[in-house]
């Protein structure tokens, strides 16, 4: 059996703002942006299915999910607090030029928590998206 990851979920505070961040600041492309109807369990009035991904990975989609998608109000509010603290989601993006991408992304308005630094495995910089989710930008040696 062959299995591969195609989608992963990232909770965001505002889908419109997240769409702009991931497309305009990071350079990702929109893969899907549709409103799903209320017939989906837990969806209530429906929800927005918004996915983005890197241009050179057409088979990978990051779901930019509203914290309320499929959750009650109390859970939504708890998730929003965790998202804003940067405590809920993290990821890693591979690059072949960490220092160059750091400069390009910083010029695009990306907030970095850590400038590029040498690590035993390569060069790493850390940034946050506009919701508070953090990512490691990695250039590995080898």
mmCIF file of C-alpha atoms in Angstrom:
data_model
loop_
_atom_site.group_PDB
_atom_site.id
_atom_site.type_symbol
_atom_site.label_atom_id
_atom_site.label_comp_id
_atom_site.label_asym_id
_atom_site.label_seq_id
_atom_site.Cartn_x
_atom_site.Cartn_y
_atom_site.Cartn_z
ATOM 1 C CA UNK A 1 0.000 0.000 0.000
ATOM 2 C CA UNK A 2 1.296 3.467 -0.870
ATOM 3 C CA UNK A 3 0.335 6.391 1.327
ATOM 4 C CA UNK A 4 1.325 10.050 1.185
ATOM 5 C CA UNK A 5 0.317 13.197 2.995
ATOM 6 C CA UNK A 6 -1.777 15.521 0.810
ATOM 7 C CA UNK A 7 -3.406 17.917 3.313
ATOM 8 C CA UNK A 8 -2.559 19.289 6.721
ATOM 9 C CA UNK A 9 -4.628 21.641 8.856
ATOM 10 C CA UNK A 10 -3.423 24.962 10.220
ATOM 11 C CA UNK A 11 -5.834 26.949 12.363
ATOM 12 C CA UNK A 12 -5.833 30.692 11.676
ATOM 13 C CA UNK A 13 -7.494 33.687 13.300
ATOM 14 C CA UNK A 14 -8.813 35.220 10.068
ATOM 15 C CA UNK A 15 -8.992 33.313 6.789
ATOM 16 C CA UNK A 16 -8.871 36.393 4.542
ATOM 17 C CA UNK A 17 -5.806 37.725 6.332
ATOM 18 C CA UNK A 18 -4.156 34.280 6.301
ATOM 19 C CA UNK A 19 -4.846 33.893 2.577
ATOM 20 C CA UNK A 20 -3.133 37.219 1.947
ATOM 21 C CA UNK A 21 -0.174 36.315 4.206
ATOM 22 C CA UNK A 22 0.472 32.929 2.609
ATOM 23 C CA UNK A 23 0.037 34.103 -0.979
ATOM 24 C CA UNK A 24 1.458 37.637 -0.924
ATOM 25 C CA UNK A 25 4.148 37.326 1.752
ATOM 26 C CA UNK A 26 5.247 33.690 1.419
ATOM 27 C CA UNK A 27 4.461 33.305 -2.278
ATOM 28 C CA UNK A 28 2.222 30.247 -1.970
ATOM 29 C CA UNK A 29 -0.675 29.671 -4.349
ATOM 30 C CA UNK A 30 -4.359 29.172 -3.544
ATOM 31 C CA UNK A 31 -5.439 25.599 -4.222
ATOM 32 C CA UNK A 32 -9.087 25.845 -3.108
ATOM 33 C CA UNK A 33 -11.356 28.561 -1.752
ATOM 34 C CA UNK A 34 -14.959 27.412 -1.524
ATOM 35 C CA UNK A 35 -17.800 27.569 0.977
ATOM 36 C CA UNK A 36 -19.075 24.152 1.966
ATOM 37 C CA UNK A 37 -22.743 23.828 2.842
ATOM 38 C CA UNK A 38 -24.375 23.122 6.170
ATOM 39 C CA UNK A 39 -24.967 19.484 5.216
ATOM 40 C CA UNK A 40 -21.535 18.629 6.617
ATOM 41 C CA UNK A 41 -21.732 17.360 10.195
ATOM 42 C CA UNK A 42 -20.659 19.996 12.694
ATOM 43 C CA UNK A 43 -20.614 22.687 10.044
ATOM 44 C CA UNK A 44 -23.772 24.482 11.167
ATOM 45 C CA UNK A 45 -24.201 27.199 8.559
ATOM 46 C CA UNK A 46 -21.326 25.855 6.466
ATOM 47 C CA UNK A 47 -17.636 26.600 6.443
ATOM 48 C CA UNK A 48 -14.957 27.916 4.137
ATOM 49 C CA UNK A 49 -12.522 25.356 2.702
ATOM 50 C CA UNK A 50 -9.387 27.397 2.013
ATOM 51 C CA UNK A 51 -6.149 25.695 1.022
ATOM 52 C CA UNK A 52 -2.763 26.990 -0.120
ATOM 53 C CA UNK A 53 0.533 25.385 -1.035
ATOM 54 C CA UNK A 54 4.025 26.009 -2.354
ATOM 55 C CA UNK A 55 4.235 26.402 -6.140
ATOM 56 C CA UNK A 56 6.723 23.548 -6.495
ATOM 57 C CA UNK A 57 4.640 21.086 -4.439
ATOM 58 C CA UNK A 58 1.303 20.826 -6.267
ATOM 59 C CA UNK A 59 0.264 17.713 -4.315
ATOM 60 C CA UNK A 60 0.508 19.409 -0.878
ATOM 61 C CA UNK A 61 -2.319 21.553 0.493
ATOM 62 C CA UNK A 62 -2.336 23.472 3.769
ATOM 63 C CA UNK A 63 -5.879 23.957 5.042
ATOM 64 C CA UNK A 64 -6.173 27.468 6.508
ATOM 65 C CA UNK A 65 -9.002 26.585 8.869
ATOM 66 C CA UNK A 66 -11.101 28.938 10.930
ATOM 67 C CA UNK A 67 -10.886 27.968 14.600
ATOM 68 C CA UNK A 68 -14.663 27.546 14.657
ATOM 69 C CA UNK A 69 -14.728 24.960 11.871
ATOM 70 C CA UNK A 70 -16.453 21.950 13.401
ATOM 71 C CA UNK A 71 -16.185 23.257 16.982
ATOM 72 C CA UNK A 72 -18.574 24.728 19.519
ATOM 73 C CA UNK A 73 -18.135 28.368 20.608
ATOM 74 C CA UNK A 74 -16.188 27.538 23.764
ATOM 75 C CA UNK A 75 -13.715 25.320 21.903
ATOM 76 C CA UNK A 76 -13.385 27.917 19.146
ATOM 77 C CA UNK A 77 -12.475 30.578 21.698
ATOM 78 C CA UNK A 78 -9.950 28.299 23.397
ATOM 79 C CA UNK A 79 -8.363 27.471 20.051
ATOM 80 C CA UNK A 80 -8.165 31.157 19.108
ATOM 81 C CA UNK A 81 -6.301 31.903 22.353
ATOM 82 C CA UNK A 82 -3.800 29.106 21.683
ATOM 83 C CA UNK A 83 -3.313 30.166 18.053
ATOM 84 C CA UNK A 84 -2.587 33.776 19.027
ATOM 85 C CA UNK A 85 -0.015 32.596 21.614
ATOM 86 C CA UNK A 86 1.764 30.512 18.982
ATOM 87 C CA UNK A 87 1.156 27.434 21.131
ATOM 88 C CA UNK A 88 -0.896 25.352 18.722
ATOM 89 C CA UNK A 89 0.761 24.981 15.332
ATOM 90 C CA UNK A 90 4.282 24.759 14.056
ATOM 91 C CA UNK A 91 5.849 23.709 10.806
ATOM 92 C CA UNK A 92 9.065 23.537 8.869
ATOM 93 C CA UNK A 93 9.803 24.848 5.392
ATOM 94 C CA UNK A 94 12.854 23.640 3.482
ATOM 95 C CA UNK A 95 14.933 26.071 1.451
ATOM 96 C CA UNK A 96 18.204 25.974 -0.433
ATOM 97 C CA UNK A 97 19.024 29.569 0.612
ATOM 98 C CA UNK A 98 17.938 30.333 4.177
ATOM 99 C CA UNK A 99 19.718 33.682 4.409
ATOM 100 C CA UNK A 100 18.435 34.847 1.029
ATOM 101 C CA UNK A 101 14.880 33.736 1.771
ATOM 102 C CA UNK A 102 15.104 35.399 5.192
ATOM 103 C CA UNK A 103 15.925 38.734 3.540
ATOM 104 C CA UNK A 104 13.231 38.335 0.874
ATOM 105 C CA UNK A 105 10.527 37.301 3.347
ATOM 106 C CA UNK A 106 11.462 39.980 5.874
ATOM 107 C CA UNK A 107 11.216 42.581 3.084
ATOM 108 C CA UNK A 108 7.712 41.172 2.379
ATOM 109 C CA UNK A 109 6.684 41.880 5.976
ATOM 110 C CA UNK A 110 7.171 38.441 7.543
ATOM 111 C CA UNK A 111 7.866 38.687 11.300
ATOM 112 C CA UNK A 112 10.936 36.660 12.257
ATOM 113 C CA UNK A 113 11.484 35.452 15.804
ATOM 114 C CA UNK A 114 15.013 34.299 15.000
ATOM 115 C CA UNK A 115 17.418 35.403 12.283
ATOM 116 C CA UNK A 116 19.315 32.726 10.331
ATOM 117 C CA UNK A 117 21.683 30.840 12.613
ATOM 118 C CA UNK A 118 24.068 27.947 12.097
ATOM 119 C CA UNK A 119 22.858 24.685 13.590
ATOM 120 C CA UNK A 120 24.421 21.198 13.569
ATOM 121 C CA UNK A 121 22.016 20.214 10.757
ATOM 122 C CA UNK A 122 22.167 23.415 8.695
ATOM 123 C CA UNK A 123 20.925 26.992 8.843
ATOM 124 C CA UNK A 124 17.640 27.876 10.516
ATOM 125 C CA UNK A 125 15.453 30.976 10.879
ATOM 126 C CA UNK A 126 12.098 31.070 12.697
ATOM 127 C CA UNK A 127 9.069 33.169 11.743
ATOM 128 C CA UNK A 128 5.409 33.609 12.646
ATOM 129 C CA UNK A 129 2.431 33.915 10.367
ATOM 130 C CA UNK A 130 -0.157 36.651 10.908
ATOM 131 C CA UNK A 131 -2.143 34.413 13.282
ATOM 132 C CA UNK A 132 0.755 33.463 15.552
ATOM 133 C CA UNK A 133 1.661 30.053 14.108
ATOM 134 C CA UNK A 134 5.429 29.637 13.919
ATOM 135 C CA UNK A 135 7.609 27.986 11.295
ATOM 136 C CA UNK A 136 11.213 26.958 11.019
ATOM 137 C CA UNK A 137 12.879 27.908 7.709
ATOM 138 C CA UNK A 138 15.633 25.330 7.192
ATOM 139 C CA UNK A 139 18.567 24.902 4.856
ATOM 140 C CA UNK A 140 20.088 21.515 5.591
ATOM 141 C CA UNK A 141 23.679 20.531 4.921
ATOM 142 C CA UNK A 142 24.455 17.596 2.743
#
